[in-house]
mmCIF file of C-alpha atoms in Angstrom:
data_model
loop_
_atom_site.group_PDB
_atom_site.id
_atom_site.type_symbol
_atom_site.label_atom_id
_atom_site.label_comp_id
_atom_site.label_asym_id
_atom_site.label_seq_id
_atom_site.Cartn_x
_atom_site.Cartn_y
_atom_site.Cartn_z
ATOM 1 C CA UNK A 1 -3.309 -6.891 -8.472
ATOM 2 C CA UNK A 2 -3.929 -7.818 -12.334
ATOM 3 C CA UNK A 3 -7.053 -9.020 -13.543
ATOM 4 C CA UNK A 4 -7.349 -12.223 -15.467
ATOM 5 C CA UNK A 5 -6.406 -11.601 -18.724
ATOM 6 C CA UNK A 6 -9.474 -13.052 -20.483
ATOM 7 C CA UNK A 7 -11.853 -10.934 -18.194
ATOM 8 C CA UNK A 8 -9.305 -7.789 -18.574
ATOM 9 C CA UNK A 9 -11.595 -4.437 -19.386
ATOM 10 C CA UNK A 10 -14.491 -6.043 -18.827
ATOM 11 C CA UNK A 11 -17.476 -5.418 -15.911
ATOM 12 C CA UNK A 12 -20.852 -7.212 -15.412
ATOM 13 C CA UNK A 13 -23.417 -4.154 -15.398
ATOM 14 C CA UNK A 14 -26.790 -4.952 -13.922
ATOM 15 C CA UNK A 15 -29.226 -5.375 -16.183
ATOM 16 C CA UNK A 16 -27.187 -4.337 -19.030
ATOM 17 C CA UNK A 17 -24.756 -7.718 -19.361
ATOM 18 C CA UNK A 18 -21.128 -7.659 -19.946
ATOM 19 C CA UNK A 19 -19.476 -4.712 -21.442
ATOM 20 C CA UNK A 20 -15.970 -3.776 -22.212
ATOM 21 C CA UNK A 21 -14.735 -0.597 -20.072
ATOM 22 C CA UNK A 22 -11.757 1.250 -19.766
ATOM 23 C CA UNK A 23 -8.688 -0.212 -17.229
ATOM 24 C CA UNK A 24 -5.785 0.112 -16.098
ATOM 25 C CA UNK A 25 -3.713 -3.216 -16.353
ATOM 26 C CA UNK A 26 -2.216 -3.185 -12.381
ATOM 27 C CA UNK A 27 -3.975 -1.574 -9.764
ATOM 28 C CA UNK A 28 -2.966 -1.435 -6.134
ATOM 29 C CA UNK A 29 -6.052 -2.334 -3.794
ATOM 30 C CA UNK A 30 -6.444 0.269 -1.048
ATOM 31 C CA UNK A 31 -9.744 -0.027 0.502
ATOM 32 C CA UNK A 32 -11.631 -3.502 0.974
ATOM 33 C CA UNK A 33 -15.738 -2.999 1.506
ATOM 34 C CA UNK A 34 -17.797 -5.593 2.965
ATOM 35 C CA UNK A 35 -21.623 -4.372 1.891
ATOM 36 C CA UNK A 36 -24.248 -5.242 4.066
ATOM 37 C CA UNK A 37 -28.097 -4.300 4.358
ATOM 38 C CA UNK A 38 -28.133 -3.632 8.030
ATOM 39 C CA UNK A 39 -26.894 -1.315 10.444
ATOM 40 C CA UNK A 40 -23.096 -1.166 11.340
ATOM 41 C CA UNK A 41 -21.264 0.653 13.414
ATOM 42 C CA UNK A 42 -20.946 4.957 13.432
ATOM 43 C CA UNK A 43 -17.590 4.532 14.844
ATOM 44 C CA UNK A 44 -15.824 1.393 13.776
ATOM 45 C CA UNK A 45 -11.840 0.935 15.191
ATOM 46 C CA UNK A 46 -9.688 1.002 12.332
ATOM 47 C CA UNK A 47 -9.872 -2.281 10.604
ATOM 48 C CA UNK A 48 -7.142 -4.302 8.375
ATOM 49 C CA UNK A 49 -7.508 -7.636 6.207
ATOM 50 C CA UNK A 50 -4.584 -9.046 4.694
ATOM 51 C CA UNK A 51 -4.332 -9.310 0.433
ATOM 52 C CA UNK A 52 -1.481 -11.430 -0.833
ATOM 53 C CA UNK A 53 0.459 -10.807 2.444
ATOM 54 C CA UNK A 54 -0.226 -7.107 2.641
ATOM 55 C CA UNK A 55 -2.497 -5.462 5.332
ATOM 56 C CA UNK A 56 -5.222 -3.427 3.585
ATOM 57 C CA UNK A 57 -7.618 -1.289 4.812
ATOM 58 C CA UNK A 58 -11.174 -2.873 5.539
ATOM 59 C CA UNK A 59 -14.641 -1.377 6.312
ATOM 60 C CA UNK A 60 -17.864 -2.456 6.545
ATOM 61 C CA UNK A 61 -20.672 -0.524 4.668
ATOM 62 C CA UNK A 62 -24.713 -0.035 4.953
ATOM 63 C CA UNK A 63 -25.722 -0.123 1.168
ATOM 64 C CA UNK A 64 -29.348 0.807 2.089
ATOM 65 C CA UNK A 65 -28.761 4.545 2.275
ATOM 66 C CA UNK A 66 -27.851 6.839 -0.491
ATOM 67 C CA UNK A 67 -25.418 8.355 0.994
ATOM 68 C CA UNK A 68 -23.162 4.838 0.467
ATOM 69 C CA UNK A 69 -21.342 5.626 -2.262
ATOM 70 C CA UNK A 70 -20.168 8.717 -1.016
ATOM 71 C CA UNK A 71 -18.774 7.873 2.079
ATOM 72 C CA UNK A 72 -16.761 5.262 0.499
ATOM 73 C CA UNK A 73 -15.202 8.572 -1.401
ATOM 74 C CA UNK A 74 -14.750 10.394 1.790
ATOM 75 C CA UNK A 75 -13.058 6.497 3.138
ATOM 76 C CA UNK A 76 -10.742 6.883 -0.087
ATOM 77 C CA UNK A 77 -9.861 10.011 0.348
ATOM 78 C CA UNK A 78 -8.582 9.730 4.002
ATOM 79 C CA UNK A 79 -6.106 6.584 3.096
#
């Protein structure tokens, strides 16, 4: 998927505002995370949702703990 061109580079930053970033002009979307603040399942089945006709993996995520960001890594890494 492309970004819209006007918007291309760019990412809102909390508390900081818009700033221009480095990106890549196409990028293929592999993993779709639904954050929530409550408790979800240790064991989830594998889960799909579709993007533009193609299946893509789909997981739902605890944000509380710190731990969050690194087990969407360990998520990436397995696709």
């Amino acid at each position: 998927m492309a970004p819209a061109e006007r918007i291309a580079g760019m990412i809102e930053a909390r508390g900081v505002g818009v700033v221009a970033t480095l990106h890549r002009p196409l990028a293929r979307v592999r993993l779709i995370v639904d954050c929530v603040q409550n408790s979800v399942e240790r064991h989830p089945e594998d889960d799909r949702a579709e993007v533009a006709g193609v299946a893509v993996s789909h997981m739902t995520l605890d944000i509380r703990p710190a731990s969050a960001t690194a087990i969407i890594r360990l998520a990436m890494r397995r696709l």
